[in-house]
mmCIF file of N, CA and C in Angstrom:
data_model
loop_
_atom_site.group_PDB
_atom_site.id
_atom_site.type_symbol
_atom_site.label_atom_id
_atom_site.label_comp_id
_atom_site.label_asym_id
_atom_site.label_seq_id
_atom_site.Cartn_x
_atom_site.Cartn_y
_atom_site.Cartn_z
ATOM 1 N N MET O 1 46.006 88.484 122.188
ATOM 2 C CA MET O 1 45.652 89.629 122.993
ATOM 3 C C MET O 1 45.688 89.260 124.467
ATOM 4 N N SER O 2 46.188 90.167 125.267
ATOM 5 C CA SER O 2 46.199 89.945 126.700
ATOM 6 C C SER O 2 44.853 90.343 127.282
ATOM 7 N N GLN O 3 44.685 90.148 128.576
ATOM 8 C CA GLN O 3 43.399 90.417 129.208
ATOM 9 C C GLN O 3 43.054 91.901 129.205
ATOM 10 N N ASP O 4 44.055 92.777 129.199
ATOM 11 C CA ASP O 4 43.764 94.217 129.209
ATOM 12 C C ASP O 4 43.548 94.783 127.807
ATOM 13 N N GLY O 5 43.482 93.926 126.792
ATOM 14 C CA GLY O 5 43.179 94.361 125.427
ATOM 15 C C GLY O 5 44.400 94.741 124.611
ATOM 16 N N ARG O 6 45.579 94.696 125.193
ATOM 17 C CA ARG O 6 46.806 95.006 124.463
ATOM 18 C C ARG O 6 47.355 93.756 123.793
ATOM 19 N N ALA O 7 48.123 93.976 122.755
ATOM 20 C CA ALA O 7 48.766 92.853 122.074
ATOM 21 C C ALA O 7 49.881 92.300 122.962
ATOM 22 N N GLU O 8 50.169 91.032 122.801
ATOM 23 C CA GLU O 8 51.247 90.389 123.539
ATOM 24 C C GLU O 8 52.581 91.043 123.150
ATOM 25 N N PRO O 9 53.570 91.022 124.033
ATOM 26 C CA PRO O 9 54.878 91.630 123.715
ATOM 27 C C PRO O 9 55.524 91.027 122.463
ATOM 28 N N ALA O 10 55.380 89.723 122.268
ATOM 29 C CA ALA O 10 55.967 89.094 121.072
ATOM 30 C C ALA O 10 55.306 89.631 119.812
ATOM 31 N N THR O 11 53.995 89.801 119.859
ATOM 32 C CA THR O 11 53.262 90.330 118.708
ATOM 33 C C THR O 11 53.650 91.775 118.435
ATOM 34 N N GLU O 12 53.749 92.582 119.492
ATOM 35 C CA GLU O 12 54.131 93.984 119.325
ATOM 36 C C GLU O 12 55.512 94.117 118.695
ATOM 37 N N ALA O 13 56.453 93.316 119.159
ATOM 38 C CA ALA O 13 57.810 93.367 118.617
ATOM 39 C C ALA O 13 57.834 92.936 117.154
ATOM 40 N N PHE O 14 57.119 91.872 116.837
ATOM 41 C CA PHE O 14 57.098 91.379 115.459
ATOM 42 C C PHE O 14 56.477 92.408 114.521
ATOM 43 N N VAL O 15 55.352 92.977 114.922
ATOM 44 C CA VAL O 15 54.669 93.980 114.087
ATOM 45 C C VAL O 15 55.547 95.222 113.918
ATOM 46 N N ALA O 16 56.249 95.609 114.979
ATOM 47 C CA ALA O 16 57.114 96.788 114.900
ATOM 48 C C ALA O 16 58.239 96.613 113.888
ATOM 49 N N HIS O 17 58.709 95.397 113.711
ATOM 50 C CA HIS O 17 59.839 95.132 112.814
ATOM 51 C C HIS O 17 59.437 94.407 111.532
ATOM 52 N N ARG O 18 58.172 94.235 111.292
ATOM 53 C CA ARG O 18 57.704 93.434 110.151
ATOM 54 C C ARG O 18 58.196 93.983 108.814
ATOM 55 N N ASN O 19 58.144 95.291 108.622
ATOM 56 C CA ASN O 19 58.584 95.859 107.337
ATOM 57 C C ASN O 19 60.062 95.581 107.085
ATOM 58 N N LEU O 20 60.881 95.718 108.111
ATOM 59 C CA LEU O 20 62.303 95.410 107.978
ATOM 60 C C LEU O 20 62.497 93.934 107.640
ATOM 61 N N LEU O 21 61.787 93.072 108.340
ATOM 62 C CA LEU O 21 61.921 91.629 108.110
ATOM 63 C C LEU O 21 61.493 91.253 106.698
ATOM 64 N N PHE O 22 60.394 91.857 106.232
ATOM 65 C CA PHE O 22 59.940 91.579 104.867
ATOM 66 C C PHE O 22 61.005 92.025 103.867
ATOM 67 N N THR O 23 61.584 93.203 104.086
ATOM 68 C CA THR O 23 62.594 93.716 103.158
ATOM 69 C C THR O 23 63.823 92.814 103.130
ATOM 70 N N VAL O 24 64.265 92.339 104.287
ATOM 71 C CA VAL O 24 65.406 91.425 104.340
ATOM 72 C C VAL O 24 65.101 90.165 103.529
ATOM 73 N N ALA O 25 63.939 89.575 103.788
ATOM 74 C CA ALA O 25 63.572 88.340 103.081
ATOM 75 C C ALA O 25 63.400 88.589 101.583
ATOM 76 N N TYR O 26 62.767 89.689 101.226
ATOM 77 C CA TYR O 26 62.536 89.991 99.809
ATOM 78 C C TYR O 26 63.856 90.229 99.068
ATOM 79 N N GLU O 27 64.766 90.979 99.701
ATOM 80 C CA GLU O 27 66.053 91.243 99.053
ATOM 81 C C GLU O 27 66.854 89.968 98.854
ATOM 82 N N MET O 28 66.705 89.033 99.759
ATOM 83 C CA MET O 28 67.445 87.773 99.623
ATOM 84 C C MET O 28 66.793 86.830 98.625
ATOM 85 N N LEU O 29 65.460 86.825 98.585
ATOM 86 C CA LEU O 29 64.737 85.839 97.780
ATOM 87 C C LEU O 29 64.270 86.370 96.432
ATOM 88 N N GLY O 30 63.977 87.653 96.351
ATOM 89 C CA GLY O 30 63.504 88.237 95.102
ATOM 90 C C GLY O 30 62.059 87.932 94.789
ATOM 91 N N SER O 31 61.306 87.444 95.744
ATOM 92 C CA SER O 31 59.907 87.093 95.532
ATOM 93 C C SER O 31 59.102 87.502 96.756
ATOM 94 N N ALA O 32 58.046 88.261 96.527
ATOM 95 C CA ALA O 32 57.187 88.696 97.629
ATOM 96 C C ALA O 32 56.488 87.503 98.274
ATOM 97 N N THR O 33 56.091 86.534 97.477
ATOM 98 C CA THR O 33 55.421 85.350 98.001
ATOM 99 C C THR O 33 56.352 84.554 98.907
ATOM 100 N N ASP O 34 57.574 84.339 98.445
ATOM 101 C CA ASP O 34 58.548 83.617 99.271
ATOM 102 C C ASP O 34 58.888 84.411 100.527
ATOM 103 N N ALA O 35 58.968 85.733 100.410
ATOM 104 C CA ALA O 35 59.262 86.569 101.572
ATOM 105 C C ALA O 35 58.145 86.457 102.612
ATOM 106 N N GLU O 36 56.898 86.435 102.168
ATOM 107 C CA GLU O 36 55.784 86.268 103.105
ATOM 108 C C GLU O 36 55.837 84.899 103.782
ATOM 109 N N ASP O 37 56.199 83.862 103.029
ATOM 110 C CA ASP O 37 56.337 82.532 103.621
ATOM 111 C C ASP O 37 57.428 82.518 104.693
ATOM 112 N N VAL O 38 58.528 83.208 104.420
ATOM 113 C CA VAL O 38 59.613 83.299 105.391
ATOM 114 C C VAL O 38 59.139 84.042 106.638
ATOM 115 N N LEU O 39 58.345 85.092 106.460
ATOM 116 C CA LEU O 39 57.831 85.822 107.619
ATOM 117 C C LEU O 39 56.913 84.945 108.464
ATOM 118 N N GLN O 40 56.148 84.088 107.831
ATOM 119 C CA GLN O 40 55.295 83.175 108.591
ATOM 120 C C GLN O 40 56.153 82.212 109.416
ATOM 121 N N GLU O 41 57.203 81.681 108.815
ATOM 122 C CA GLU O 41 58.107 80.791 109.545
ATOM 123 C C GLU O 41 58.805 81.543 110.673
ATOM 124 N N THR O 42 59.183 82.790 110.408
ATOM 125 C CA THR O 42 59.818 83.613 111.428
ATOM 126 C C THR O 42 58.873 83.810 112.605
ATOM 127 N N TRP O 43 57.623 84.102 112.319
ATOM 128 C CA TRP O 43 56.624 84.298 113.374
ATOM 129 C C TRP O 43 56.471 83.035 114.227
ATOM 130 N N LEU O 44 56.386 81.889 113.578
ATOM 131 C CA LEU O 44 56.223 80.640 114.318
ATOM 132 C C LEU O 44 57.407 80.378 115.250
ATOM 133 N N ARG O 45 58.601 80.713 114.812
ATOM 134 C CA ARG O 45 59.765 80.532 115.669
ATOM 135 C C ARG O 45 59.816 81.601 116.765
ATOM 136 N N TRP O 46 59.412 82.822 116.425
ATOM 137 C CA TRP O 46 59.459 83.945 117.362
ATOM 138 C C TRP O 46 58.518 83.742 118.549
ATOM 139 N N VAL O 47 57.331 83.218 118.331
ATOM 140 C CA VAL O 47 56.388 83.056 119.441
ATOM 141 C C VAL O 47 56.852 81.976 120.419
ATOM 142 N N GLY O 48 57.765 81.130 120.023
ATOM 143 C CA GLY O 48 58.278 80.104 120.913
ATOM 144 C C GLY O 48 59.507 80.537 121.713
ATOM 145 N N VAL O 49 59.952 81.785 121.502
ATOM 146 C CA VAL O 49 61.157 82.284 122.159
ATOM 147 C C VAL O 49 60.804 82.892 123.517
ATOM 148 N N ASP O 50 61.646 82.645 124.519
ATOM 149 C CA ASP O 50 61.498 83.291 125.826
ATOM 150 C C ASP O 50 62.047 84.708 125.689
ATOM 151 N N LEU O 51 61.166 85.705 125.649
ATOM 152 C CA LEU O 51 61.582 87.086 125.405
ATOM 153 C C LEU O 51 62.493 87.627 126.502
ATOM 154 N N GLY O 52 62.451 87.028 127.673
ATOM 155 C CA GLY O 52 63.334 87.465 128.749
ATOM 156 C C GLY O 52 64.797 87.202 128.468
ATOM 157 N N THR O 53 65.086 86.278 127.575
ATOM 158 C CA THR O 53 66.473 85.945 127.245
ATOM 159 C C THR O 53 66.990 86.711 126.030
ATOM 160 N N VAL O 54 66.137 87.493 125.383
ATOM 161 C CA VAL O 54 66.514 88.210 124.166
ATOM 162 C C VAL O 54 66.963 89.625 124.529
ATOM 163 N N ARG O 55 68.216 89.964 124.203
ATOM 164 C CA ARG O 55 68.728 91.308 124.499
ATOM 165 C C ARG O 55 68.290 92.324 123.455
ATOM 166 N N ASP O 56 68.327 91.952 122.187
ATOM 167 C CA ASP O 56 67.976 92.868 121.105
ATOM 168 C C ASP O 56 66.949 92.173 120.206
ATOM 169 N N GLN O 57 65.697 92.530 120.353
ATOM 170 C CA GLN O 57 64.627 91.853 119.620
ATOM 171 C C GLN O 57 64.765 92.053 118.116
ATOM 172 N N ARG O 58 65.146 93.250 117.687
ATOM 173 C CA ARG O 58 65.303 93.521 116.260
ATOM 174 C C ARG O 58 66.360 92.599 115.653
ATOM 175 N N ALA O 59 67.512 92.523 116.294
ATOM 176 C CA ALA O 59 68.598 91.672 115.791
ATOM 177 C C ALA O 59 68.192 90.205 115.795
ATOM 178 N N TYR O 60 67.498 89.789 116.828
ATOM 179 C CA TYR O 60 67.075 88.392 116.925
ATOM 180 C C TYR O 60 66.087 88.054 115.812
ATOM 181 N N LEU O 61 65.144 88.962 115.559
ATOM 182 C CA LEU O 61 64.171 88.735 114.487
ATOM 183 C C LEU O 61 64.842 88.723 113.114
ATOM 184 N N VAL O 62 65.800 89.615 112.894
ATOM 185 C CA VAL O 62 66.529 89.625 111.617
ATOM 186 C C VAL O 62 67.307 88.332 111.450
ATOM 187 N N ARG O 63 67.895 87.835 112.538
ATOM 188 C CA ARG O 63 68.633 86.564 112.468
ATOM 189 C C ARG O 63 67.713 85.407 112.093
ATOM 190 N N ILE O 64 66.554 85.334 112.728
ATOM 191 C CA ILE O 64 65.599 84.273 112.395
ATOM 192 C C ILE O 64 65.186 84.387 110.929
ATOM 193 N N THR O 65 64.864 85.600 110.494
ATOM 194 C CA THR O 65 64.432 85.824 109.108
ATOM 195 C C THR O 65 65.524 85.440 108.125
ATOM 196 N N THR O 66 66.747 85.823 108.415
ATOM 197 C CA THR O 66 67.869 85.504 107.528
ATOM 198 C C THR O 66 68.058 83.998 107.410
ATOM 199 N N ARG O 67 68.014 83.323 108.531
ATOM 200 C CA ARG O 67 68.180 81.864 108.497
ATOM 201 C C ARG O 67 67.048 81.194 107.727
ATOM 202 N N GLN O 68 65.837 81.669 107.924
ATOM 203 C CA GLN O 68 64.707 81.096 107.197
ATOM 204 C C GLN O 68 64.827 81.373 105.698
ATOM 205 N N ALA O 69 65.297 82.560 105.344
ATOM 206 C CA ALA O 69 65.485 82.888 103.921
ATOM 207 C C ALA O 69 66.570 82.007 103.303
ATOM 208 N N LEU O 70 67.633 81.734 104.059
ATOM 209 C CA LEU O 70 68.682 80.841 103.549
ATOM 210 C C LEU O 70 68.143 79.434 103.318
ATOM 211 N N VAL O 71 67.328 78.956 104.241
ATOM 212 C CA VAL O 71 66.703 77.642 104.060
ATOM 213 C C VAL O 71 65.845 77.654 102.801
ATOM 214 N N ARG O 72 65.071 78.720 102.623
ATOM 215 C CA ARG O 72 64.208 78.840 101.437
ATOM 216 C C ARG O 72 65.046 78.887 100.172
ATOM 217 N N LEU O 73 66.156 79.630 100.179
ATOM 218 C CA LEU O 73 67.028 79.703 98.998
ATOM 219 C C LEU O 73 67.583 78.339 98.635
ATOM 220 N N ARG O 74 68.000 77.589 99.634
ATOM 221 C CA ARG O 74 68.529 76.249 99.364
ATOM 222 C C ARG O 74 67.443 75.348 98.789
ATOM 223 N N THR O 75 66.239 75.450 99.338
ATOM 224 C CA THR O 75 65.123 74.651 98.832
ATOM 225 C C THR O 75 64.798 75.042 97.400
ATOM 226 N N LEU O 76 64.750 76.344 97.131
ATOM 227 C CA LEU O 76 64.454 76.805 95.772
ATOM 228 C C LEU O 76 65.566 76.404 94.811
ATOM 229 N N GLY O 77 66.802 76.414 95.288
ATOM 230 C CA GLY O 77 67.933 76.010 94.443
ATOM 231 C C GLY O 77 67.817 74.569 93.997
ATOM 232 N N ARG O 78 67.329 73.713 94.881
ATOM 233 C CA ARG O 78 67.139 72.307 94.504
ATOM 234 C C ARG O 78 65.984 72.153 93.537
ATOM 235 N N ARG O 79 64.959 72.954 93.701
ATOM 236 C CA ARG O 79 63.794 72.848 92.819
ATOM 237 C C ARG O 79 64.048 73.426 91.438
ATOM 238 N N LYS O 80 64.890 74.457 91.333
ATOM 239 C CA LYS O 80 65.094 75.164 90.069
ATOM 240 C C LYS O 80 66.429 74.812 89.414
ATOM 241 N N GLU O 81 66.871 73.597 89.579
ATOM 242 C CA GLU O 81 68.158 73.216 89.011
ATOM 243 C C GLU O 81 68.189 73.333 87.496
ATOM 244 N N SER O 82 67.066 73.187 86.838
ATOM 245 C CA SER O 82 67.054 73.247 85.380
ATOM 246 C C SER O 82 66.889 74.662 84.837
ATOM 247 N N TYR O 83 66.690 75.644 85.698
ATOM 248 C CA TYR O 83 66.520 77.030 85.252
ATOM 249 C C TYR O 83 67.859 77.568 84.780
ATOM 250 N N VAL O 84 67.898 78.105 83.553
ATOM 251 C CA VAL O 84 69.165 78.551 82.987
ATOM 252 C C VAL O 84 69.257 80.060 82.868
ATOM 253 N N GLY O 85 68.194 80.778 83.146
ATOM 254 C CA GLY O 85 68.206 82.233 83.022
ATOM 255 C C GLY O 85 68.832 82.909 84.224
ATOM 256 N N PRO O 86 69.033 84.200 84.125
ATOM 257 C CA PRO O 86 69.611 84.938 85.249
ATOM 258 C C PRO O 86 68.597 85.093 86.374
ATOM 259 N N TRP O 87 69.096 85.244 87.589
ATOM 260 C CA TRP O 87 68.223 85.444 88.734
ATOM 261 C C TRP O 87 67.745 86.890 88.720
ATOM 262 N N LEU O 88 66.443 87.072 88.699
ATOM 263 C CA LEU O 88 65.849 88.406 88.727
ATOM 264 C C LEU O 88 64.725 88.422 89.757
ATOM 265 N N PRO O 89 64.701 89.417 90.631
ATOM 266 C CA PRO O 89 63.593 89.482 91.585
ATOM 267 C C PRO O 89 62.322 89.921 90.883
ATOM 268 N N GLU O 90 61.188 89.466 91.400
ATOM 269 C CA GLU O 90 59.934 89.910 90.817
ATOM 270 C C GLU O 90 59.701 91.359 91.206
ATOM 271 N N PRO O 91 59.029 92.125 90.372
ATOM 272 C CA PRO O 91 58.775 93.531 90.708
ATOM 273 C C PRO O 91 57.874 93.636 91.934
ATOM 274 N N LEU O 92 58.138 94.621 92.739
ATOM 275 C CA LEU O 92 57.351 94.844 93.942
ATOM 276 C C LEU O 92 56.860 96.279 93.913
ATOM 277 N N LEU O 93 55.578 96.471 93.653
ATOM 278 C CA LEU O 93 54.991 97.803 93.608
ATOM 279 C C LEU O 93 54.593 98.216 95.011
ATOM 280 N N THR O 94 55.138 99.335 95.460
ATOM 281 C CA THR O 94 54.838 99.791 96.802
ATOM 282 C C THR O 94 53.931 101.016 96.810
ATOM 283 N N THR O 95 53.899 101.750 95.725
ATOM 284 C CA THR O 95 53.024 102.923 95.628
ATOM 285 C C THR O 95 52.418 102.953 94.233
ATOM 286 N N PRO O 96 51.262 103.619 94.072
ATOM 287 C CA PRO O 96 50.642 103.668 92.746
ATOM 288 C C PRO O 96 51.512 104.369 91.702
ATOM 289 N N ASP O 97 52.253 105.422 92.087
ATOM 290 C CA ASP O 97 53.071 106.159 91.133
ATOM 291 C C ASP O 97 54.536 105.999 91.507
ATOM 292 N N VAL O 98 55.217 105.127 90.798
ATOM 293 C CA VAL O 98 56.623 104.872 91.092
ATOM 294 C C VAL O 98 57.536 105.372 89.972
ATOM 295 N N ALA O 99 57.029 106.267 89.135
ATOM 296 C CA ALA O 99 57.796 106.728 87.980
ATOM 297 C C ALA O 99 59.118 107.363 88.386
ATOM 298 N N GLU O 100 59.130 108.131 89.458
ATOM 299 C CA GLU O 100 60.370 108.778 89.894
ATOM 300 C C GLU O 100 61.391 107.759 90.371
ATOM 301 N N ASP O 101 60.917 106.722 91.046
ATOM 302 C CA ASP O 101 61.823 105.714 91.579
ATOM 303 C C ASP O 101 62.349 104.780 90.499
ATOM 304 N N VAL O 102 61.597 104.611 89.428
ATOM 305 C CA VAL O 102 61.995 103.679 88.370
ATOM 306 C C VAL O 102 63.305 104.114 87.722
ATOM 307 N N GLU O 103 63.454 105.385 87.466
ATOM 308 C CA GLU O 103 64.668 105.878 86.821
ATOM 309 C C GLU O 103 65.897 105.601 87.674
ATOM 310 N N LEU O 104 65.806 105.874 88.955
ATOM 311 C CA LEU O 104 66.920 105.605 89.852
ATOM 312 C C LEU O 104 67.162 104.108 89.997
ATOM 313 N N ALA O 105 66.103 103.343 90.134
ATOM 314 C CA ALA O 105 66.231 101.899 90.331
ATOM 315 C C ALA O 105 66.867 101.215 89.127
ATOM 316 N N GLU O 106 66.521 101.649 87.923
ATOM 317 C CA GLU O 106 67.083 101.035 86.727
ATOM 318 C C GLU O 106 68.587 101.247 86.637
ATOM 319 N N SER O 107 69.053 102.401 87.106
ATOM 320 C CA SER O 107 70.481 102.678 87.006
ATOM 321 C C SER O 107 71.304 101.807 87.955
ATOM 322 N N VAL O 108 70.696 101.346 89.030
ATOM 323 C CA VAL O 108 71.408 100.558 90.027
ATOM 324 C C VAL O 108 71.065 99.072 89.949
ATOM 325 N N SER O 109 69.875 98.759 89.494
ATOM 326 C CA SER O 109 69.369 97.395 89.612
ATOM 327 C C SER O 109 70.188 96.348 88.850
ATOM 328 N N MET O 110 70.628 96.639 87.658
ATOM 329 C CA MET O 110 71.358 95.633 86.892
ATOM 330 C C MET O 110 72.686 95.276 87.558
ATOM 331 N N ALA O 111 73.390 96.275 88.049
ATOM 332 C CA ALA O 111 74.661 95.996 88.728
ATOM 333 C C ALA O 111 74.424 95.166 89.979
ATOM 334 N N MET O 112 73.391 95.518 90.739
ATOM 335 C CA MET O 112 73.074 94.785 91.962
ATOM 336 C C MET O 112 72.672 93.352 91.640
ATOM 337 N N LEU O 113 71.876 93.165 90.616
ATOM 338 C CA LEU O 113 71.446 91.826 90.231
ATOM 339 C C LEU O 113 72.623 90.956 89.797
ATOM 340 N N LEU O 114 73.540 91.549 89.061
ATOM 341 C CA LEU O 114 74.714 90.791 88.639
ATOM 342 C C LEU O 114 75.552 90.359 89.837
ATOM 343 N N VAL O 115 75.698 91.246 90.799
ATOM 344 C CA VAL O 115 76.445 90.892 92.006
ATOM 345 C C VAL O 115 75.733 89.776 92.751
ATOM 346 N N LEU O 116 74.428 89.918 92.974
ATOM 347 C CA LEU O 116 73.668 88.920 93.722
ATOM 348 C C LEU O 116 73.657 87.571 93.017
ATOM 349 N N GLU O 117 73.619 87.599 91.695
ATOM 350 C CA GLU O 117 73.569 86.351 90.928
ATOM 351 C C GLU O 117 74.845 85.536 91.079
ATOM 352 N N THR O 118 75.964 86.213 91.285
ATOM 353 C CA THR O 118 77.235 85.505 91.381
ATOM 354 C C THR O 118 77.504 84.939 92.770
ATOM 355 N N LEU O 119 76.709 85.334 93.759
ATOM 356 C CA LEU O 119 76.958 84.917 95.143
ATOM 357 C C LEU O 119 76.205 83.648 95.513
ATOM 358 N N GLN O 120 76.792 82.870 96.411
ATOM 359 C CA GLN O 120 76.120 81.716 97.005
ATOM 360 C C GLN O 120 75.062 82.251 97.981
ATOM 361 N N PRO O 121 74.081 81.420 98.374
ATOM 362 C CA PRO O 121 73.027 81.906 99.271
ATOM 363 C C PRO O 121 73.545 82.544 100.561
ATOM 364 N N THR O 122 74.527 81.949 101.198
ATOM 365 C CA THR O 122 75.060 82.528 102.439
ATOM 366 C C THR O 122 75.767 83.850 102.156
ATOM 367 N N GLU O 123 76.522 83.902 101.072
ATOM 368 C CA GLU O 123 77.197 85.142 100.704
ATOM 369 C C GLU O 123 76.176 86.227 100.373
ATOM 370 N N ARG O 124 75.093 85.844 99.701
ATOM 371 C CA ARG O 124 74.039 86.788 99.364
ATOM 372 C C ARG O 124 73.420 87.364 100.630
ATOM 373 N N ALA O 125 73.176 86.510 101.620
ATOM 374 C CA ALA O 125 72.601 86.978 102.887
ATOM 375 C C ALA O 125 73.532 87.979 103.564
ATOM 376 N N VAL O 126 74.820 87.655 103.611
ATOM 377 C CA VAL O 126 75.790 88.559 104.229
ATOM 378 C C VAL O 126 75.832 89.884 103.475
ATOM 379 N N PHE O 127 75.863 89.830 102.158
ATOM 380 C CA PHE O 127 75.912 91.052 101.356
ATOM 381 C C PHE O 127 74.690 91.917 101.606
ATOM 382 N N VAL O 128 73.505 91.324 101.558
ATOM 383 C CA VAL O 128 72.265 92.093 101.747
ATOM 384 C C VAL O 128 72.229 92.705 103.144
ATOM 385 N N LEU O 129 72.539 91.908 104.159
ATOM 386 C CA LEU O 129 72.487 92.424 105.525
ATOM 387 C C LEU O 129 73.528 93.517 105.766
ATOM 388 N N ARG O 130 74.714 93.353 105.198
ATOM 389 C CA ARG O 130 75.779 94.342 105.435
ATOM 390 C C ARG O 130 75.599 95.596 104.592
ATOM 391 N N GLU O 131 75.408 95.432 103.297
ATOM 392 C CA GLU O 131 75.380 96.579 102.395
ATOM 393 C C GLU O 131 74.029 97.293 102.351
ATOM 394 N N VAL O 132 72.964 96.553 102.448
ATOM 395 C CA VAL O 132 71.632 97.171 102.348
ATOM 396 C C VAL O 132 71.149 97.654 103.705
ATOM 397 N N PHE O 133 71.351 96.835 104.743
ATOM 398 C CA PHE O 133 70.800 97.167 106.059
ATOM 399 C C PHE O 133 71.862 97.596 107.061
ATOM 400 N N ASP O 134 73.135 97.593 106.659
ATOM 401 C CA ASP O 134 74.243 98.008 107.515
ATOM 402 C C ASP O 134 74.254 97.264 108.836
ATOM 403 N N LEU O 135 73.998 95.944 108.771
ATOM 404 C CA LEU O 135 74.022 95.101 109.975
ATOM 405 C C LEU O 135 75.302 94.306 110.019
#
């Protein structure tokens, strides 16, 4: 907090884009816990940035998040070498009643999972950023 009671500019920017950053990390990692860890790493890197040199804060934050998610994917890949099952993201409940969304999600989710499973971590990041977020 600054002396006038307002949040610092870095904090305001991070909070403004936090939902987007979480979604990017979650789509790449498939785990809410891992996505939160990536957001913590993103925050630590973001507070060390000179904001005067950043032209587009949203793009810069997405770049940091993507790179951190790729690092996490590589780390998880080394840890889960013996896992033989398909890659499936953990369910993420966002509202108490998701019955309407479940029907639509089921029709798309298997195809998306198969595509994501066949991609390398860097390819997965590019696919998620381009197709899901149109970046």
